mmCIF file of C-alpha atoms in Angstrom:
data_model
loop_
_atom_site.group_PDB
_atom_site.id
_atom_site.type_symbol
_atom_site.label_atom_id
_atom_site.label_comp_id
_atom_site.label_asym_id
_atom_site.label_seq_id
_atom_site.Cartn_x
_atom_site.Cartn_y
_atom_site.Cartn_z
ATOM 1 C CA UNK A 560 -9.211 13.873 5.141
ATOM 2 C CA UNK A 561 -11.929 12.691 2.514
ATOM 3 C CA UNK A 562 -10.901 11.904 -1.060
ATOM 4 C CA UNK A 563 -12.518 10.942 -3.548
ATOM 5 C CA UNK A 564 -11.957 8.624 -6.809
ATOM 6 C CA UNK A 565 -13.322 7.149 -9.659
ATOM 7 C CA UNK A 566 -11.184 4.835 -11.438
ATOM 8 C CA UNK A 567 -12.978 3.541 -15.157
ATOM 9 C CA UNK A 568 -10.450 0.959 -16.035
ATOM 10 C CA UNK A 569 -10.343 -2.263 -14.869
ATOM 11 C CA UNK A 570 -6.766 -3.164 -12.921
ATOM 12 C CA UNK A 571 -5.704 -3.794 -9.471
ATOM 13 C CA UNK A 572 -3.669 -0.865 -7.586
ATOM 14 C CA UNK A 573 -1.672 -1.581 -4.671
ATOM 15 C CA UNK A 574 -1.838 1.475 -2.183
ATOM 16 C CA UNK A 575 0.236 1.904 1.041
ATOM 17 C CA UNK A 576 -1.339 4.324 3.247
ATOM 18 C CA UNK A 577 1.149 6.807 5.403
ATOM 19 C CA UNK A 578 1.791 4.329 8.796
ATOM 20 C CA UNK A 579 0.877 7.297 10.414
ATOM 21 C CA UNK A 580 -2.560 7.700 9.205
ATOM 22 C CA UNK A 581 -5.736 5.168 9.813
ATOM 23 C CA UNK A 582 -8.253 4.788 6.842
ATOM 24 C CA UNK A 583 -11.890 3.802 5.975
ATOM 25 C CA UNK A 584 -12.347 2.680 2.446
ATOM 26 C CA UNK A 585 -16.015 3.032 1.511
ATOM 27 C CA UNK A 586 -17.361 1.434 -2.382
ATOM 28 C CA UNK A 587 -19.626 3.484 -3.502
ATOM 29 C CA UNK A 588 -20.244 1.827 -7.022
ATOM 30 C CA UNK A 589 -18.858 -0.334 -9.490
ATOM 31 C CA UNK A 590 -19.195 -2.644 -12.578
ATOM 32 C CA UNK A 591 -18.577 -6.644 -12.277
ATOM 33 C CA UNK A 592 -16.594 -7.686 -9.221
ATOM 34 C CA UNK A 593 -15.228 -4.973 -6.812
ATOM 35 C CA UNK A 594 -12.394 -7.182 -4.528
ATOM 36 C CA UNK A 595 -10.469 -5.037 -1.504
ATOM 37 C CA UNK A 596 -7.489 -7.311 -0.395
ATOM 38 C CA UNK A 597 -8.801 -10.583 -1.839
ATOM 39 C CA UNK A 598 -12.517 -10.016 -0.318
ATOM 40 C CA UNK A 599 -15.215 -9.212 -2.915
ATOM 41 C CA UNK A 600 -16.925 -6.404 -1.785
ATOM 42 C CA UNK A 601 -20.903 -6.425 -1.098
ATOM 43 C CA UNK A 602 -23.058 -3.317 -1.536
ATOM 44 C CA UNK A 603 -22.794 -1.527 2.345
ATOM 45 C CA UNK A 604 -19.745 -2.836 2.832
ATOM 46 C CA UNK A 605 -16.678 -0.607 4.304
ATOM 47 C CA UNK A 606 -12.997 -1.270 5.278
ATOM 48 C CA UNK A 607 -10.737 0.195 8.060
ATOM 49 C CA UNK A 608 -7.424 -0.071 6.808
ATOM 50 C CA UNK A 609 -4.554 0.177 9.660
ATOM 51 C CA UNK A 610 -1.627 -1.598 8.015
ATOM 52 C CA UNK A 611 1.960 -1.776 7.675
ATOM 53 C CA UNK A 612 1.961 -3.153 4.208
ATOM 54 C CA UNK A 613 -1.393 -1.305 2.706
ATOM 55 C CA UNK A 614 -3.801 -2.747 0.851
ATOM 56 C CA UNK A 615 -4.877 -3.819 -2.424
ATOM 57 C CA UNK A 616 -8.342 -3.214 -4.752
ATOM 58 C CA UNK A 617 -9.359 -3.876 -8.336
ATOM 59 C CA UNK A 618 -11.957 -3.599 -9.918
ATOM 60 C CA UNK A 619 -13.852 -1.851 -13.191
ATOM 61 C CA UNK A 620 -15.602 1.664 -13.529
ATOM 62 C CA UNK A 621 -15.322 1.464 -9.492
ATOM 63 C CA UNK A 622 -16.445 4.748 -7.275
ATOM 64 C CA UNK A 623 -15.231 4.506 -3.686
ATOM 65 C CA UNK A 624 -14.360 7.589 -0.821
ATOM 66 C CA UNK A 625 -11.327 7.134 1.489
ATOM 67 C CA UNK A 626 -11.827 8.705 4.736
ATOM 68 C CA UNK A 627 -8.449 9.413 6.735
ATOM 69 C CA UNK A 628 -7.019 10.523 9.736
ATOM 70 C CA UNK A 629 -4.039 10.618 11.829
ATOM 71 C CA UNK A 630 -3.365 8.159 14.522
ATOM 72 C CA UNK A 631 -2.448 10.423 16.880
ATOM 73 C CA UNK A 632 -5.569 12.348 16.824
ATOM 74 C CA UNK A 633 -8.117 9.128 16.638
ATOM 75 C CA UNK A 634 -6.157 7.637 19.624
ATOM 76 C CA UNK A 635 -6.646 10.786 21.436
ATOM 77 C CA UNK A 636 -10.649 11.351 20.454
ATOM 78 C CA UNK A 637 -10.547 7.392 21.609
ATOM 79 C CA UNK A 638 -8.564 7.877 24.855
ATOM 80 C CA UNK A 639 -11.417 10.811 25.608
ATOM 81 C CA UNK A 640 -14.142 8.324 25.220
ATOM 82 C CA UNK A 641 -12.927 5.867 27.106
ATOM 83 C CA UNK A 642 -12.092 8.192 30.146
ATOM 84 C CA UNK A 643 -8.771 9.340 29.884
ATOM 85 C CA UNK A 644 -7.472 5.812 29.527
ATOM 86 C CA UNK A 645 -3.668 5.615 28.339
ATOM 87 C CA UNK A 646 -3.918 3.141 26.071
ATOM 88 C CA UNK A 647 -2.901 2.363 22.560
ATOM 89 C CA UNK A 648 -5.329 0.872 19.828
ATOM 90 C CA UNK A 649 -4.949 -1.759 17.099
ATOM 91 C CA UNK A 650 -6.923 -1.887 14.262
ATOM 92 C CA UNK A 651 -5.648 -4.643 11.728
ATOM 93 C CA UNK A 652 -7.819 -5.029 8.883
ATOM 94 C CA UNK A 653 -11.635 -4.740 9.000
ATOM 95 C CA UNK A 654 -15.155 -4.888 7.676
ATOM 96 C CA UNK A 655 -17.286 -2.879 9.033
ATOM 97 C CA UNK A 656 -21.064 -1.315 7.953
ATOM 98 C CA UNK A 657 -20.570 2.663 7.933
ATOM 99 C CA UNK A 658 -23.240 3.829 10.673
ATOM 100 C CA UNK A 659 -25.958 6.276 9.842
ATOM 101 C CA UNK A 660 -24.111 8.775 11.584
ATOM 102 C CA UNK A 661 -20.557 8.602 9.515
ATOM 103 C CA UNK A 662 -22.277 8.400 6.589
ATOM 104 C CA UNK A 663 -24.196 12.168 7.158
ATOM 105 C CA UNK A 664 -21.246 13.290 8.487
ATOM 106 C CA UNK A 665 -19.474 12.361 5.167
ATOM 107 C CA UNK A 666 -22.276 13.967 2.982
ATOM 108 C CA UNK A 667 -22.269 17.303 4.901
ATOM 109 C CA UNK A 668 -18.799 17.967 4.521
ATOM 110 C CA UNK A 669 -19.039 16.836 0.857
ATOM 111 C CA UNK A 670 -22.005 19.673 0.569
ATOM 112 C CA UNK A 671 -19.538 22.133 2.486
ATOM 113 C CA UNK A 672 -17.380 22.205 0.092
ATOM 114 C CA UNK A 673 -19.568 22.657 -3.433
ATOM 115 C CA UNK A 674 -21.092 25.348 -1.658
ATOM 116 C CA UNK A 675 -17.696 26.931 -0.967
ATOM 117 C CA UNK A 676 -16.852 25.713 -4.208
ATOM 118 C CA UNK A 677 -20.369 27.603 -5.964
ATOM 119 C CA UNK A 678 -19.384 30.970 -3.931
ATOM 120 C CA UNK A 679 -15.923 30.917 -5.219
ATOM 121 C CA UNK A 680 -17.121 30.331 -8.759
ATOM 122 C CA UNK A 681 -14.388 28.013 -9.765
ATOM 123 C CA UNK A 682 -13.602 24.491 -8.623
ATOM 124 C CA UNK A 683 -11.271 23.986 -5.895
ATOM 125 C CA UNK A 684 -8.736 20.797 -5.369
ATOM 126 C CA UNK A 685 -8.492 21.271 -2.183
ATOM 127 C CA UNK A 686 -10.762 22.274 0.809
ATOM 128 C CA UNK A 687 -9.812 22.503 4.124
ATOM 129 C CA UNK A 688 -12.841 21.946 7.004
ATOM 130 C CA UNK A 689 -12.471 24.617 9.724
ATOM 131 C CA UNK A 690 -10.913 23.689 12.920
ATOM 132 C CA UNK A 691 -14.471 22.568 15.116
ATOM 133 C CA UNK A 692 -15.728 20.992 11.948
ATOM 134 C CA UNK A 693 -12.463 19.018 11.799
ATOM 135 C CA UNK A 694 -12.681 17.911 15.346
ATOM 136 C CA UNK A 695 -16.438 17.094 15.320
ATOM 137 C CA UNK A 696 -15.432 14.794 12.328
ATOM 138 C CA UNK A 697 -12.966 13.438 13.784
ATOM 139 C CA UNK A 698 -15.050 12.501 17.050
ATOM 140 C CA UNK A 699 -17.322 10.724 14.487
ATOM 141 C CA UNK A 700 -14.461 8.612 12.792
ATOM 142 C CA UNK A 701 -13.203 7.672 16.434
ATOM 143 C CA UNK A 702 -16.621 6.757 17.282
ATOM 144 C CA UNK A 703 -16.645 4.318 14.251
ATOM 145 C CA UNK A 704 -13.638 2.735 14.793
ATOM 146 C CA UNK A 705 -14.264 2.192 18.542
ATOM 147 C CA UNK A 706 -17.060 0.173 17.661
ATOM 148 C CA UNK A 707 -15.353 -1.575 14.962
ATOM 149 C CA UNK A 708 -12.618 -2.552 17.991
ATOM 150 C CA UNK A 709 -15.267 -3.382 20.369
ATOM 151 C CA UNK A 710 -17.259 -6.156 17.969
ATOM 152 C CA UNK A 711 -13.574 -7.678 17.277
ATOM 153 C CA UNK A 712 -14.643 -7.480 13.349
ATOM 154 C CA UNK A 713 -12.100 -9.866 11.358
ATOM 155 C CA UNK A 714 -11.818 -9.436 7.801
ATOM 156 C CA UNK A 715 -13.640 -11.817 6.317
ATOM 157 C CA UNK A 716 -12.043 -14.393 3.354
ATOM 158 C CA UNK A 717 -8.536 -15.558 3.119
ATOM 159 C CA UNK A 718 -6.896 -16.431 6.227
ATOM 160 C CA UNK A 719 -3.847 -14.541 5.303
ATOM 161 C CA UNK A 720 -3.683 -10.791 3.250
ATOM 162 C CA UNK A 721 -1.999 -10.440 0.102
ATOM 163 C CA UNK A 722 -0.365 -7.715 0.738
ATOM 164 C CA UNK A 723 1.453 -9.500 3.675
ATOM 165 C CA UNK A 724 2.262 -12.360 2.434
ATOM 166 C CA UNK A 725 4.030 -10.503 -0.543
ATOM 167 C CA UNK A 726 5.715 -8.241 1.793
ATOM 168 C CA UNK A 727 7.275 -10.959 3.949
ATOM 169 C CA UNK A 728 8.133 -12.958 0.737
ATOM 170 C CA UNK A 729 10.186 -9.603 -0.547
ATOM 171 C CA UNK A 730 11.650 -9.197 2.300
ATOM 172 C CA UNK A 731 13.100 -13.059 2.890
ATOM 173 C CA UNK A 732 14.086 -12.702 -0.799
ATOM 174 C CA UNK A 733 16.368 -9.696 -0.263
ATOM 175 C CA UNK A 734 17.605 -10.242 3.529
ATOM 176 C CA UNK A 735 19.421 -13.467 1.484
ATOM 177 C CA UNK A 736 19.878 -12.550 -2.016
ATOM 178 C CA UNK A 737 22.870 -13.915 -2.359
ATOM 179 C CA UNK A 738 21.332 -17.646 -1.632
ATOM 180 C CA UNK A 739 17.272 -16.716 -3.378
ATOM 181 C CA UNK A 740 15.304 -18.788 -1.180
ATOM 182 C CA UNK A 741 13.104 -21.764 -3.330
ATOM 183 C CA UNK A 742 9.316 -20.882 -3.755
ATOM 184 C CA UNK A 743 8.880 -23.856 -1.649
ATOM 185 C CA UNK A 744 11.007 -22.265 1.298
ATOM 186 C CA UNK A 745 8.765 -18.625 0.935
ATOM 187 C CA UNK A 746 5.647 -20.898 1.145
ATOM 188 C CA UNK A 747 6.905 -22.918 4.743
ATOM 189 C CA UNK A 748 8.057 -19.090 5.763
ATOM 190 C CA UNK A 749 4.632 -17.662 5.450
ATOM 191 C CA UNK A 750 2.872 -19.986 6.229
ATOM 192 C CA UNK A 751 0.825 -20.233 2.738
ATOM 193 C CA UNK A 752 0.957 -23.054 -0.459
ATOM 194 C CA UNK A 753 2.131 -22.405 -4.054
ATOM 195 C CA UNK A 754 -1.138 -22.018 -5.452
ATOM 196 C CA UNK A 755 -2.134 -19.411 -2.365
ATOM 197 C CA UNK A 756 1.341 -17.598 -3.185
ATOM 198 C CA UNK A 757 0.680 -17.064 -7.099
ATOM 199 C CA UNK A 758 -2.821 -15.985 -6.212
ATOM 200 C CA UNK A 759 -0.932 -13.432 -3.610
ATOM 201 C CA UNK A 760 1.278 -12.156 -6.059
ATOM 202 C CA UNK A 761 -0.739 -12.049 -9.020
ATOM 203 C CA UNK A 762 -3.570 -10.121 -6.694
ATOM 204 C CA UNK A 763 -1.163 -7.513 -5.623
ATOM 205 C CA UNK A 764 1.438 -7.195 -8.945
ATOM 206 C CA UNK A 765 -0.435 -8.836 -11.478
ATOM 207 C CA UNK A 766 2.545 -11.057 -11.907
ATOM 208 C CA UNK A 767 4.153 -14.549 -10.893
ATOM 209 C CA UNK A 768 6.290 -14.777 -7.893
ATOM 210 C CA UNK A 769 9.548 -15.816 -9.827
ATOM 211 C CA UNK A 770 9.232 -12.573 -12.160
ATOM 212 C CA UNK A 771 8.185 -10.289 -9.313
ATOM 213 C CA UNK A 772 10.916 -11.746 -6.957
ATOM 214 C CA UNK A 773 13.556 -11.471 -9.633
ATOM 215 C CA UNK A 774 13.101 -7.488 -10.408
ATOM 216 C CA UNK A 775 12.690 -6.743 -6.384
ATOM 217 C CA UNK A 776 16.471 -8.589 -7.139
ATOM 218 C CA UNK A 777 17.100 -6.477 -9.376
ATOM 219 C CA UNK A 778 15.972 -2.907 -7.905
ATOM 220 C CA UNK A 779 17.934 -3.504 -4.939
ATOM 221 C CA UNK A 780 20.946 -3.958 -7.491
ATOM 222 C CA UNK A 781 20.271 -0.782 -9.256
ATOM 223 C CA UNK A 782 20.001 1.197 -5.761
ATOM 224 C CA UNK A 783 23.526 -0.441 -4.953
ATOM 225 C CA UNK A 784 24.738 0.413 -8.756
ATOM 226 C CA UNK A 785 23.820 4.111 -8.471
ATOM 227 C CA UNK A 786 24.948 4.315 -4.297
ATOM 228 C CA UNK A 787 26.936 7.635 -5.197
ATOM 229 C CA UNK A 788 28.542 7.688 -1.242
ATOM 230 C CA UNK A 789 29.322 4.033 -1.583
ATOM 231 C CA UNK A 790 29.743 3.005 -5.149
ATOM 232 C CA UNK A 791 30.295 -0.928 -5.298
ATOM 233 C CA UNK A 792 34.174 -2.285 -6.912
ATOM 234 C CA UNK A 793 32.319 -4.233 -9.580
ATOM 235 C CA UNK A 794 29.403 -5.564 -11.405
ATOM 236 C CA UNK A 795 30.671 -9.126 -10.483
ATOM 237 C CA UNK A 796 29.844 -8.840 -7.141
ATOM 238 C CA UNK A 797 26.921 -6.707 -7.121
ATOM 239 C CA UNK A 798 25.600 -9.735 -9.512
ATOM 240 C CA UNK A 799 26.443 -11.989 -6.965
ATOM 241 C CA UNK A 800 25.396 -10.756 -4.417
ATOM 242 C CA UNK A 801 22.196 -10.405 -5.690
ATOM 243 C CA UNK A 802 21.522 -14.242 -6.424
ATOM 244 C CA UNK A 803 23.300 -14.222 -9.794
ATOM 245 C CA UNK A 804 25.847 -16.839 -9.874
ATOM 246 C CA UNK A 805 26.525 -15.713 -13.972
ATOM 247 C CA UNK A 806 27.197 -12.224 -14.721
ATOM 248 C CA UNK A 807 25.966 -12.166 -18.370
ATOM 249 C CA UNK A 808 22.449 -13.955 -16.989
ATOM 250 C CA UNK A 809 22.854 -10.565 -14.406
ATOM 251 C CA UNK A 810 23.289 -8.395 -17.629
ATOM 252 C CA UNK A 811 20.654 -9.387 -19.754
ATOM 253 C CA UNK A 812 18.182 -9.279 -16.551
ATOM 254 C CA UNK A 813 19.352 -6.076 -15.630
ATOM 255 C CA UNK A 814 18.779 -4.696 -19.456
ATOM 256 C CA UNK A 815 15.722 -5.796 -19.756
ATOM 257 C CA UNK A 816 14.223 -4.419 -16.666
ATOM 258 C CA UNK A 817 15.818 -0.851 -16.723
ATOM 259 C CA UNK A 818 17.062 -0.469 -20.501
ATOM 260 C CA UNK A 819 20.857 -0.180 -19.740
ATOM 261 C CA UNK A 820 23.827 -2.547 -18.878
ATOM 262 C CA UNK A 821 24.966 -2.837 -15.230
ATOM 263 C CA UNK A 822 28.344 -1.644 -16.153
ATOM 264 C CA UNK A 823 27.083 1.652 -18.002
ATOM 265 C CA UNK A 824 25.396 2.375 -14.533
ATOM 266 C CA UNK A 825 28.594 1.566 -12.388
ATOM 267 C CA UNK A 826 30.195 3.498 -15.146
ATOM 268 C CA UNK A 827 28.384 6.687 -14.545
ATOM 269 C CA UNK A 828 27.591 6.340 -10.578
ATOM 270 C CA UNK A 829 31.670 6.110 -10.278
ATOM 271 C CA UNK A 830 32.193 9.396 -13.044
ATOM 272 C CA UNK A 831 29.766 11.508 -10.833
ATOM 273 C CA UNK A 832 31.827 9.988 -7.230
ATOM 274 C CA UNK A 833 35.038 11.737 -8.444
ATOM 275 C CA UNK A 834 33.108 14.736 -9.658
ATOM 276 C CA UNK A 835 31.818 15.258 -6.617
ATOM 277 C CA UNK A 836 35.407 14.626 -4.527
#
C-alpha cells in the first residue's frame, strides 16, 4: 500500500493504523514545525510505525507518503532473508533514513500508476500493483525494516509516546469509573509528571486531561445508555457508575457533550428493546 496526503491546515490528527498492518511514514514537505509523536521531524527523516495505540502528527501545509503492509507478509519476506528462521519481529517505534533503494522503489510505482492513469484518460483512486510488482515491493519494505531492527533504532525525544501514555490513562480511567482515579494517581501509573501528562494529552486531543478524561466518561455512558440487548434500569446508576456521585452534574455533562438528556436516551434505547421483543 502507498498513500498519499497533503493536509494544508495546521492541526494535529491522531491515526491508529490496522494492528495488522506495519507502516513507514515518510515527510515529504511542510511549513513551520512538522512533529510525528512528539519528535520534530528533520528533512530525510522517516518513521516505522508498529503500534498498538497509533501515532500522532501535526503540522501546517504538510506533504508526507505512508507506505504499508501486512505483518504477515513482511514477517514472511523477513523469515526468507534470514533463512527460514521461525521467528517473530518487533518493531516499536522508529526513525529511520529511507535507503536509496526504497525511495526508487516508491517513485516507480508512483510513475506506474500516472502512466496507467494517462492511458486510461481519467484519474483513478485506486491502483492496484500486479502480483510480482507487489512482492518485489514488498521484499524492499522487508529489507528496510530488517535493517531498521538490526541498528536497534529508538525513537528519538520523549522517553515515553503520547499516544501511550493517553491510552493507558483512558484505560485506568474507565477500568474504575466508578472511583475516577486523581491526575496524580494516572501520573504514578504511567510513569510520567503533570506537566508531561497535559503535554500528552494536549499533543494527541488538543485538550486537558480532566476534559478529555471526563467525555471518554461519558462515551462509555452513552454506549451503556443505547446497549439495546442490555438496556441499564436507570440513569442513576449508569451516572454512578460512571464517576458521577450527582445525577444532575451527570445530566448537564451528558447534554453538553451529545445534545440530549441521559433519560431521553434510556427513554428511546428501552422503546426500541420492546419493539424488538
Amino acid at each position: 500500500m502507498i498513500t498519499r496526503m497533503h493536509v494544508p491546515q495546521a492541526y494535529t490528527a491522531y491515526n491508529v493504523p490496522d494492528p495488522n498492518w506495519i507502516t513507514l511514514h515518510i515527510p515529504l514537505t511542510w511549513s513551520g514545525d512538522y512533529v510525528f509523536d512528539g519528535y520534530q521531524v528533520s528533512e530525510g527523516d522517516a518513521f516505522l510505525a508498529d503500534c498498538l495505540n497509533g501515532y500522532s502528527t501535526a503540522g501546517e501545509n504538510r506533504d508526507a507518503i505512508t507506505l504499508g503492509a501486512t505483518r504477515e507478509a513482511i514477517e514472511s519476506a523477513m523469515r526468507s532473508m534470514n533463512g527460514g528462521c521461525d521467528s517473530s519481529f518487533e518493531f516499536g517505534a522508529s526513525i529511520i533514513q529511507p535507503s536509496t533503494v526504497l525511495l526508487q522503489a516508491v517513485a516507480g510505482q508512483i510513475h506506474a500508476a500516472m502512466e496507467v492513469e494517462r492511458s486510461l484518460g481519467a484519474r483513478q483512486e485506486l491502483h492496484f500493483m500486479p502480483e510480482v510488482a507487489e512482492r518485489d515491493f514488498i521484499d524492499v519494505l522487508a529489507m528496510e525494516f530488517r535493517s531498521a531492527e538490526s541498528a536497534n533504532a529508538v525513537t528519538r525525544g520523549l522517553s515515553r509516546r503520547a499516544v501511550d501514555v493517553v491510552a493507558e490513562a483512558r484505560q485506568l480511567t474507565l477500568a474504575h469509573s466508578s472511583s475516577v482515579p486523581s491526575l496524580s494517581e494516572i501520573c504514578a501509573i504511567t510513569r510520567v509528571g503533570q506537566t508531561r501528562l497535559f503535554e500528552c494529552f494536549q499533543e494527541v486531543h488538543g485538550l486537558a486531561p480532566y476534559k478529555c478524561l471526563m467525555a471518554f466518561r461519558l462515551s462509555a455512558a452513552h454506549e451503556r445508555l443505547t446497549d439495546k440487548d442490555n438496556p441499564p434500569h436507570s440513569v442513576k446508576q449508569v451516572a454512578l457508575d460512571s464517576g458521577f456521585t450527582k445525577s444532575g452534574r451527570f445530566a448537564e455533562c451528558f447534554l453538553r457533550q451529545f445534545g440530549e438528556l441521559p433519560s431521553e436516551v434510556l427513554n428511546q434505547t428501552q422503546n426500541e428493546a420492546l419493539m424488538n421483543t
